[in-house]
């Protein structure tokens, strides 16, 4: 169970969230409010359903209720979530859910991930439907893919600020080892680490590739042999390395996903663990609204909110803001114009916006602020540094353009 929970933690933000806005909205209620259908497709059974699908569904439900009635183009709307099983974000599951959403539910906005997104992109674009490809590489976006966007955090724009901070605060770090995953769900993460951005900050980087769910001890042993100053890996691999005597710096490969991961590894071993993915843990100072959202989540569902719940909430806020800026819920081109404009959108982690023109050719990748934190005790965290969304994108553009061919 612990092994599979770790795998789920790594891919938690890469599991499919399929979101559809019904063309023109639904029928107007007696109170003059039109419901917009919101499709959410994710695993609904097994470990992935428990760790990712259900928390994502709950995050959408809660944020939809908190947003309530909102105005677009002088008319009032509210979200009506519809939930589907997407068969683990597989290509077949992606096509099945996308086909249903387009031809049965008449959607004009879909979010897919990994193999599901790549399988669905052509169908969406040929149908004039906006697709959110949250874990695709940069070449999946751009002027040639006019209806493709990313509303999850741009991972490269999280990694570069962390490198920037690391170079300043830990000049002793020279060699970084990354335990990366060979899986379509993880290609956006891999792209960030396989870029040459580390060279801009003076780091040497070694990548150890492994399949999802691989036995931890052989992989951890290989990482130990690299004599790294910093290891970027899942908490499961780090836990084994700590047992082997690793004493260097460490940070998770992607989100923590759940504080249960840290509890399972042991809070004492986790002291000093740094993280830079948007989490509500320890965010009282910088993101009180995210902490309040997590508090509301726990009060409603009697369980602590995982990363996927927060991510789902931010995604829905970004989508709502784009519709409001466009002044329409059914004119695809105007919605994309609003996305490309890069105008700020309010969220529980502060202002976010669609940027990324330097990487994708157009502004279509969601930029979020970066809070670099450290585990200092049981459920206790310290804020080490903070980058606004604009600062995070700026340092990423600087490092990316200086080192990429």
CSV table of C-alpha atoms in Angstrom, one decimal:
chain,number,residue,atom,x,y,z
A,1,UNK,CA,0.0,0.0,0.0
A,2,UNK,CA,2.8,2.4,1.0
A,3,UNK,CA,4.5,1.8,-2.3
A,4,UNK,CA,1.4,2.6,-4.4
A,5,UNK,CA,0.6,5.6,-2.3
A,6,UNK,CA,4.0,6.9,-3.2
A,7,UNK,CA,3.5,6.3,-6.9
A,8,UNK,CA,0.1,8.1,-6.6
A,9,UNK,CA,1.9,11.0,-4.9
A,10,UNK,CA,4.2,11.5,-7.8
A,11,UNK,CA,1.5,11.4,-10.5
A,12,UNK,CA,-1.2,13.0,-8.4
A,13,UNK,CA,-1.1,16.3,-10.4
A,14,UNK,CA,-0.7,14.4,-13.6
A,15,UNK,CA,-3.9,12.4,-13.4
A,16,UNK,CA,-6.6,13.5,-15.7
A,17,UNK,CA,-9.0,16.3,-14.9
A,18,UNK,CA,-11.4,16.6,-17.7
A,19,UNK,CA,-13.3,19.9,-17.7
A,20,UNK,CA,-16.0,20.8,-20.1
A,21,UNK,CA,-18.0,24.0,-20.5
A,22,UNK,CA,-21.3,23.3,-22.2
A,23,UNK,CA,-21.7,25.3,-25.3
A,24,UNK,CA,-23.7,28.4,-24.4
A,25,UNK,CA,-24.3,27.1,-20.9
A,26,UNK,CA,-27.4,25.3,-19.8
A,27,UNK,CA,-30.9,26.6,-19.5
A,28,UNK,CA,-31.5,29.6,-17.3
A,29,UNK,CA,-32.9,29.0,-13.9
A,30,UNK,CA,-35.9,30.8,-12.5
A,31,UNK,CA,-33.4,33.1,-10.7
A,32,UNK,CA,-31.8,34.0,-14.0
A,33,UNK,CA,-28.6,32.0,-13.4
A,34,UNK,CA,-27.4,29.7,-16.2
A,35,UNK,CA,-25.6,26.5,-15.2
A,36,UNK,CA,-22.3,25.7,-17.0
A,37,UNK,CA,-21.6,21.9,-17.1
A,38,UNK,CA,-18.2,21.1,-15.7
A,39,UNK,CA,-16.9,17.6,-16.6
A,40,UNK,CA,-14.4,16.0,-14.3
A,41,UNK,CA,-12.8,12.7,-15.4
A,42,UNK,CA,-10.4,10.9,-13.2
A,43,UNK,CA,-9.8,7.4,-11.7
A,44,UNK,CA,-12.7,6.7,-9.4
A,45,UNK,CA,-11.6,3.3,-8.1
A,46,UNK,CA,-8.5,1.7,-6.6
A,47,UNK,CA,-5.5,3.5,-5.1
A,48,UNK,CA,-5.4,6.2,-7.7
A,49,UNK,CA,-9.1,6.9,-7.2
A,50,UNK,CA,-8.6,7.2,-3.5
A,51,UNK,CA,-5.5,9.3,-3.7
A,52,UNK,CA,-6.2,11.4,-6.8
A,53,UNK,CA,-9.6,11.0,-8.3
A,54,UNK,CA,-11.8,11.5,-5.3
A,55,UNK,CA,-9.7,14.4,-3.9
A,56,UNK,CA,-9.8,16.1,-7.3
A,57,UNK,CA,-13.6,15.7,-7.5
A,58,UNK,CA,-14.0,17.2,-4.0
A,59,UNK,CA,-11.7,20.1,-4.8
A,60,UNK,CA,-13.9,20.9,-7.8
A,61,UNK,CA,-17.1,20.6,-5.8
A,62,UNK,CA,-15.9,22.8,-3.0
A,63,UNK,CA,-14.4,25.5,-5.3
A,64,UNK,CA,-17.6,25.5,-7.4
A,65,UNK,CA,-19.6,26.1,-4.3
A,66,UNK,CA,-17.3,28.8,-3.1
A,67,UNK,CA,-17.3,30.6,-6.4
A,68,UNK,CA,-21.1,30.4,-6.5
A,69,UNK,CA,-22.8,32.7,-9.0
A,70,UNK,CA,-20.4,34.7,-11.2
A,71,UNK,CA,-20.9,37.1,-14.0
A,72,UNK,CA,-19.6,36.7,-17.6
A,73,UNK,CA,-20.6,39.3,-20.2
A,74,UNK,CA,-23.4,40.7,-18.1
A,75,UNK,CA,-25.0,37.3,-17.5
A,76,UNK,CA,-25.0,35.2,-14.4
A,77,UNK,CA,-23.6,31.6,-14.3
A,78,UNK,CA,-22.7,28.9,-11.9
A,79,UNK,CA,-20.8,25.7,-12.3
A,80,UNK,CA,-22.5,22.3,-12.5
A,81,UNK,CA,-19.8,19.6,-12.0
A,82,UNK,CA,-20.3,16.3,-13.8
A,83,UNK,CA,-17.9,13.4,-12.9
A,84,UNK,CA,-16.6,10.6,-15.1
A,85,UNK,CA,-14.2,7.7,-14.7
A,86,UNK,CA,-11.3,8.2,-17.2
A,87,UNK,CA,-9.7,4.8,-16.7
A,88,UNK,CA,-6.5,6.0,-15.2
A,89,UNK,CA,-5.7,8.7,-17.8
A,90,UNK,CA,-5.0,6.0,-20.4
A,91,UNK,CA,-5.1,6.8,-24.1
A,92,UNK,CA,-8.3,4.7,-24.5
A,93,UNK,CA,-9.8,6.3,-21.4
A,94,UNK,CA,-8.9,9.8,-22.6
A,95,UNK,CA,-10.5,9.1,-26.0
A,96,UNK,CA,-13.6,7.7,-24.5
A,97,UNK,CA,-14.1,10.5,-22.0
A,98,UNK,CA,-13.3,13.2,-24.7
A,99,UNK,CA,-15.6,11.7,-27.2
A,100,UNK,CA,-18.5,11.6,-24.7
A,101,UNK,CA,-17.8,15.2,-23.6
A,102,UNK,CA,-17.7,16.5,-27.1
A,103,UNK,CA,-20.5,14.6,-28.8
A,104,UNK,CA,-22.8,13.9,-25.9
A,105,UNK,CA,-22.2,16.8,-23.5
A,106,UNK,CA,-21.4,19.4,-26.2
A,107,UNK,CA,-18.4,20.8,-24.3
A,108,UNK,CA,-16.0,23.4,-25.6
A,109,UNK,CA,-13.3,23.1,-22.9
A,110,UNK,CA,-11.5,19.9,-21.9
A,111,UNK,CA,-8.5,19.2,-19.7
A,112,UNK,CA,-6.6,15.9,-20.1
A,113,UNK,CA,-3.2,14.7,-18.9
A,114,UNK,CA,-0.4,12.3,-20.1
A,115,UNK,CA,-1.4,9.7,-22.6
A,116,UNK,CA,-5.0,10.8,-22.4
A,117,UNK,CA,-4.2,14.3,-23.5
A,118,UNK,CA,-2.0,13.3,-26.4
A,119,UNK,CA,-4.7,10.9,-27.7
A,120,UNK,CA,-7.3,13.5,-27.3
A,121,UNK,CA,-5.6,16.6,-28.7
A,122,UNK,CA,-6.3,16.1,-32.4
A,123,UNK,CA,-10.0,15.3,-31.8
A,124,UNK,CA,-10.4,18.4,-29.6
A,125,UNK,CA,-8.7,20.8,-32.0
A,126,UNK,CA,-10.5,19.5,-35.1
A,127,UNK,CA,-13.7,19.9,-33.2
A,128,UNK,CA,-12.9,23.5,-32.1
A,129,UNK,CA,-12.7,22.5,-28.5
A,130,UNK,CA,-10.1,23.9,-26.1
A,131,UNK,CA,-8.0,21.2,-24.5
A,132,UNK,CA,-5.9,21.7,-21.4
A,133,UNK,CA,-2.9,19.4,-21.6
A,134,UNK,CA,-1.6,19.6,-18.1
A,135,UNK,CA,1.4,17.3,-18.4
A,136,UNK,CA,2.5,17.7,-22.0
A,137,UNK,CA,5.9,19.1,-23.2
A,138,UNK,CA,6.1,22.6,-24.6
A,139,UNK,CA,6.0,21.5,-28.2
A,140,UNK,CA,2.4,20.4,-27.7
A,141,UNK,CA,1.4,24.1,-27.5
A,142,UNK,CA,1.8,27.1,-29.6
A,143,UNK,CA,0.4,28.8,-32.7
A,144,UNK,CA,0.0,25.4,-34.5
A,145,UNK,CA,-2.2,24.2,-31.5
A,146,UNK,CA,-4.5,27.2,-31.2
A,147,UNK,CA,-6.9,25.4,-28.8
A,148,UNK,CA,-4.3,23.8,-26.4
A,149,UNK,CA,-3.5,25.3,-23.0
A,150,UNK,CA,-2.2,24.3,-19.6
A,151,UNK,CA,-4.0,25.3,-16.4
A,152,UNK,CA,-1.8,23.3,-14.0
A,153,UNK,CA,1.4,24.9,-12.8
A,154,UNK,CA,4.1,25.2,-15.4
A,155,UNK,CA,6.7,22.8,-13.9
A,156,UNK,CA,9.7,24.4,-15.5
A,157,UNK,CA,8.6,27.7,-13.9
A,158,UNK,CA,8.7,26.0,-10.5
A,159,UNK,CA,12.1,24.3,-11.0
A,160,UNK,CA,14.0,27.4,-12.2
A,161,UNK,CA,13.1,29.5,-9.2
A,162,UNK,CA,14.2,26.7,-6.9
A,163,UNK,CA,17.5,26.4,-8.7
A,164,UNK,CA,17.9,30.2,-8.4
A,165,UNK,CA,17.3,30.1,-4.7
A,166,UNK,CA,19.5,27.0,-4.2
A,167,UNK,CA,22.5,28.6,-6.0
A,168,UNK,CA,22.2,31.6,-3.7
A,169,UNK,CA,21.6,29.9,-0.4
A,170,UNK,CA,23.5,26.7,-0.9
A,171,UNK,CA,26.7,27.5,-2.8
A,172,UNK,CA,28.1,24.2,-1.7
A,173,UNK,CA,25.7,22.3,-4.0
A,174,UNK,CA,27.4,21.2,-7.1
A,175,UNK,CA,26.0,17.8,-8.1
A,176,UNK,CA,22.2,17.1,-8.3
A,177,UNK,CA,20.7,13.7,-8.9
A,178,UNK,CA,17.1,13.4,-10.1
A,179,UNK,CA,15.2,10.1,-10.0
A,180,UNK,CA,12.8,10.6,-13.0
A,181,UNK,CA,10.0,8.5,-14.3
A,182,UNK,CA,9.6,7.0,-17.8
A,183,UNK,CA,5.9,7.5,-18.2
A,184,UNK,CA,3.7,9.7,-20.4
A,185,UNK,CA,2.2,11.2,-17.2
A,186,UNK,CA,5.6,12.6,-16.2
A,187,UNK,CA,6.9,14.1,-19.4
A,188,UNK,CA,6.4,17.7,-18.4
A,189,UNK,CA,8.4,17.0,-15.2
A,190,UNK,CA,11.1,15.2,-17.1
A,191,UNK,CA,11.3,18.1,-19.6
A,192,UNK,CA,12.1,20.6,-16.9
A,193,UNK,CA,14.9,18.5,-15.4
A,194,UNK,CA,16.2,17.3,-18.8
A,195,UNK,CA,16.6,20.8,-20.0
A,196,UNK,CA,19.9,22.6,-19.6
A,197,UNK,CA,18.6,25.1,-17.0
A,198,UNK,CA,20.7,23.6,-14.3
A,199,UNK,CA,23.8,24.7,-16.2
A,200,UNK,CA,22.8,28.3,-16.0
A,201,UNK,CA,23.0,28.1,-12.2
A,202,UNK,CA,26.2,26.2,-12.2
A,203,UNK,CA,25.0,22.7,-11.3
A,204,UNK,CA,26.0,19.3,-12.6
A,205,UNK,CA,22.9,17.1,-13.0
A,206,UNK,CA,22.5,13.3,-13.3
A,207,UNK,CA,19.1,11.7,-14.2
A,208,UNK,CA,18.3,8.2,-13.1
A,209,UNK,CA,15.2,7.0,-15.0
A,210,UNK,CA,12.9,4.4,-13.7
A,211,UNK,CA,9.4,3.1,-14.5
A,212,UNK,CA,6.5,4.1,-12.2
A,213,UNK,CA,6.2,1.6,-9.4
A,214,UNK,CA,9.7,0.3,-9.7
A,215,UNK,CA,11.3,-1.4,-6.6
A,216,UNK,CA,12.7,1.3,-4.4
A,217,UNK,CA,15.9,-0.2,-3.1
A,218,UNK,CA,17.8,-0.8,-6.5
A,219,UNK,CA,16.9,2.8,-7.6
A,220,UNK,CA,17.9,4.3,-4.2
A,221,UNK,CA,21.2,2.3,-4.3
A,222,UNK,CA,22.0,3.7,-7.7
A,223,UNK,CA,21.3,7.2,-6.5
A,224,UNK,CA,23.5,6.7,-3.4
A,225,UNK,CA,26.4,5.8,-5.7
A,226,UNK,CA,26.3,9.2,-7.4
A,227,UNK,CA,27.5,11.1,-4.3
A,228,UNK,CA,25.0,13.9,-4.8
A,229,UNK,CA,24.8,17.1,-2.9
A,230,UNK,CA,21.0,17.3,-3.6
A,231,UNK,CA,18.6,14.4,-4.5
A,232,UNK,CA,15.3,15.2,-6.2
A,233,UNK,CA,13.1,12.1,-5.9
A,234,UNK,CA,9.8,10.8,-4.5
A,235,UNK,CA,9.6,10.6,-0.7
A,236,UNK,CA,9.6,6.8,-1.0
A,237,UNK,CA,13.1,6.7,-2.6
A,238,UNK,CA,14.3,9.4,-0.2
A,239,UNK,CA,13.1,7.4,2.7
A,240,UNK,CA,15.2,4.4,1.6
A,241,UNK,CA,18.2,6.6,1.0
A,242,UNK,CA,17.9,8.1,4.5
A,243,UNK,CA,17.9,4.6,5.9
A,244,UNK,CA,21.0,4.0,3.9
A,245,UNK,CA,22.7,7.0,5.5
A,246,UNK,CA,22.1,9.8,3.0
A,247,UNK,CA,22.7,13.2,4.7
A,248,UNK,CA,22.6,15.6,1.8
A,249,UNK,CA,19.8,18.0,0.7
A,250,UNK,CA,16.6,16.6,-0.7
A,251,UNK,CA,13.4,17.7,-2.3
A,252,UNK,CA,10.4,15.8,-3.8
A,253,UNK,CA,10.1,15.1,-7.5
A,254,UNK,CA,6.9,17.1,-7.9
A,255,UNK,CA,4.3,17.6,-5.2
A,256,UNK,CA,4.3,16.1,-1.7
A,257,UNK,CA,0.7,15.2,-2.5
A,258,UNK,CA,-0.2,14.3,1.1
A,259,UNK,CA,1.3,14.8,4.5
A,260,UNK,CA,0.8,11.1,5.0
A,261,UNK,CA,3.8,10.6,2.8
A,262,UNK,CA,5.9,12.5,5.3
A,263,UNK,CA,4.3,10.7,8.3
A,264,UNK,CA,5.1,7.3,6.7
A,265,UNK,CA,8.7,8.2,6.1
A,266,UNK,CA,9.0,9.6,9.6
A,267,UNK,CA,8.9,13.2,10.5
A,268,UNK,CA,12.3,13.2,12.1
A,269,UNK,CA,13.9,11.8,8.8
A,270,UNK,CA,11.9,14.4,6.8
A,271,UNK,CA,13.4,17.4,8.7
A,272,UNK,CA,15.2,19.5,6.3
A,273,UNK,CA,13.2,18.3,3.3
A,274,UNK,CA,12.6,21.2,1.0
A,275,UNK,CA,9.6,21.6,-1.4
A,276,UNK,CA,8.7,24.1,-4.1
A,277,UNK,CA,5.4,22.8,-5.6
A,278,UNK,CA,2.3,24.8,-4.6
A,279,UNK,CA,1.1,23.2,-1.4
A,280,UNK,CA,-1.1,24.6,1.4
A,281,UNK,CA,1.1,23.1,4.0
A,282,UNK,CA,2.9,25.9,5.9
A,283,UNK,CA,1.3,28.5,3.7
A,284,UNK,CA,-0.4,30.5,6.4
A,285,UNK,CA,1.9,33.5,5.8
A,286,UNK,CA,1.8,33.7,2.0
A,287,UNK,CA,-1.4,31.9,1.0
A,288,UNK,CA,-4.0,32.2,3.9
A,289,UNK,CA,-6.8,31.6,1.4
A,290,UNK,CA,-5.3,28.3,0.4
A,291,UNK,CA,-5.1,27.3,4.1
A,292,UNK,CA,-8.7,28.4,4.5
A,293,UNK,CA,-9.7,26.3,1.5
A,294,UNK,CA,-8.0,23.3,3.0
A,295,UNK,CA,-9.8,23.9,6.3
A,296,UNK,CA,-13.2,24.1,4.5
A,297,UNK,CA,-12.3,20.9,2.6
A,298,UNK,CA,-11.6,19.0,5.8
A,299,UNK,CA,-14.7,20.4,7.5
A,300,UNK,CA,-16.9,19.2,4.5
A,301,UNK,CA,-15.3,15.8,3.8
A,302,UNK,CA,-13.8,14.9,7.2
A,303,UNK,CA,-10.4,14.2,5.6
A,304,UNK,CA,-7.3,16.4,5.1
A,305,UNK,CA,-7.0,18.0,1.7
A,306,UNK,CA,-4.3,16.6,-0.6
A,307,UNK,CA,-2.4,18.5,-3.3
A,308,UNK,CA,-4.8,17.5,-6.0
A,309,UNK,CA,-7.7,19.2,-4.1
A,310,UNK,CA,-5.8,22.5,-4.1
A,311,UNK,CA,-4.7,22.1,-7.7
A,312,UNK,CA,-8.3,21.4,-8.8
A,313,UNK,CA,-9.5,24.5,-7.0
A,314,UNK,CA,-6.8,26.7,-8.6
A,315,UNK,CA,-7.7,25.3,-12.0
A,316,UNK,CA,-11.3,26.1,-11.7
A,317,UNK,CA,-10.5,29.7,-10.5
A,318,UNK,CA,-8.2,30.1,-13.6
A,319,UNK,CA,-10.9,28.9,-15.9
A,320,UNK,CA,-13.5,31.1,-14.3
A,321,UNK,CA,-11.2,34.1,-14.6
A,322,UNK,CA,-10.5,33.4,-18.3
A,323,UNK,CA,-14.2,33.3,-19.1
A,324,UNK,CA,-14.8,36.5,-17.2
A,325,UNK,CA,-12.0,38.3,-19.1
A,326,UNK,CA,-13.3,36.9,-22.4
A,327,UNK,CA,-16.9,38.0,-21.6
A,328,UNK,CA,-18.2,34.7,-23.0
A,329,UNK,CA,-18.6,31.1,-22.1
A,330,UNK,CA,-19.0,29.7,-25.6
A,331,UNK,CA,-16.9,31.8,-28.0
A,332,UNK,CA,-13.7,29.6,-28.2
A,333,UNK,CA,-11.6,32.2,-30.0
A,334,UNK,CA,-12.5,35.0,-27.6
A,335,UNK,CA,-11.7,32.7,-24.6
A,336,UNK,CA,-8.3,31.9,-26.2
A,337,UNK,CA,-7.7,35.6,-26.7
A,338,UNK,CA,-8.2,36.2,-23.0
A,339,UNK,CA,-5.8,33.3,-22.2
A,340,UNK,CA,-3.2,34.8,-24.5
A,341,UNK,CA,-3.6,38.2,-23.0
A,342,UNK,CA,-1.8,37.1,-19.8
A,343,UNK,CA,-4.0,39.2,-17.6
A,344,UNK,CA,-3.9,38.3,-13.9
A,345,UNK,CA,-6.5,36.1,-12.3
A,346,UNK,CA,-7.2,35.9,-8.6
A,347,UNK,CA,-6.7,32.5,-6.9
A,348,UNK,CA,-6.2,31.0,-3.5
A,349,UNK,CA,-2.4,31.3,-4.1
A,350,UNK,CA,-2.6,34.9,-5.2
A,351,UNK,CA,-2.5,36.3,-8.7
A,352,UNK,CA,-1.9,33.7,-11.5
A,353,UNK,CA,-1.9,34.2,-15.2
A,354,UNK,CA,-1.3,32.4,-18.5
A,355,UNK,CA,2.3,33.0,-19.7
A,356,UNK,CA,5.0,31.0,-21.4
A,357,UNK,CA,5.3,32.7,-24.7
A,358,UNK,CA,9.1,32.1,-24.6
A,359,UNK,CA,8.5,28.4,-24.4
A,360,UNK,CA,5.4,27.7,-26.4
A,361,UNK,CA,5.2,30.7,-28.8
A,362,UNK,CA,2.0,32.0,-27.1
A,363,UNK,CA,0.9,32.7,-23.5
A,364,UNK,CA,-1.0,29.5,-22.7
A,365,UNK,CA,0.8,28.0,-19.6
A,366,UNK,CA,-0.5,28.9,-16.2
A,367,UNK,CA,2.1,30.8,-14.1
A,368,UNK,CA,1.8,30.5,-10.3
A,369,UNK,CA,3.8,31.9,-7.4
A,370,UNK,CA,6.5,29.7,-5.9
A,371,UNK,CA,6.9,29.3,-2.1
A,372,UNK,CA,10.1,27.4,-1.2
A,373,UNK,CA,9.5,25.7,2.2
A,374,UNK,CA,11.3,23.3,4.5
A,375,UNK,CA,10.0,20.6,6.9
A,376,UNK,CA,11.1,21.5,10.4
A,377,UNK,CA,8.9,19.2,12.5
A,378,UNK,CA,5.7,17.2,12.6
A,379,UNK,CA,3.2,19.1,10.4
A,380,UNK,CA,5.5,22.1,10.8
A,381,UNK,CA,7.1,24.1,7.9
A,382,UNK,CA,9.3,27.1,7.4
A,383,UNK,CA,9.0,29.5,4.5
A,384,UNK,CA,12.5,29.9,3.0
A,385,UNK,CA,11.8,32.2,0.0
A,386,UNK,CA,9.0,33.4,-2.2
A,387,UNK,CA,8.7,34.2,-5.9
A,388,UNK,CA,5.7,35.9,-7.5
A,389,UNK,CA,4.3,34.4,-10.6
A,390,UNK,CA,6.0,37.1,-12.7
A,391,UNK,CA,9.4,36.6,-10.9
A,392,UNK,CA,9.1,32.8,-11.4
A,393,UNK,CA,8.5,33.1,-15.1
A,394,UNK,CA,11.2,35.8,-15.6
A,395,UNK,CA,13.9,33.6,-14.0
A,396,UNK,CA,12.7,30.6,-16.0
A,397,UNK,CA,12.8,32.5,-19.3
A,398,UNK,CA,16.3,33.8,-18.4
A,399,UNK,CA,17.7,30.3,-17.7
A,400,UNK,CA,15.8,28.5,-20.5
A,401,UNK,CA,16.8,30.9,-23.3
A,402,UNK,CA,20.4,31.1,-22.1
A,403,UNK,CA,20.9,27.3,-22.2
A,404,UNK,CA,18.6,25.7,-24.7
A,405,UNK,CA,19.7,25.4,-28.3
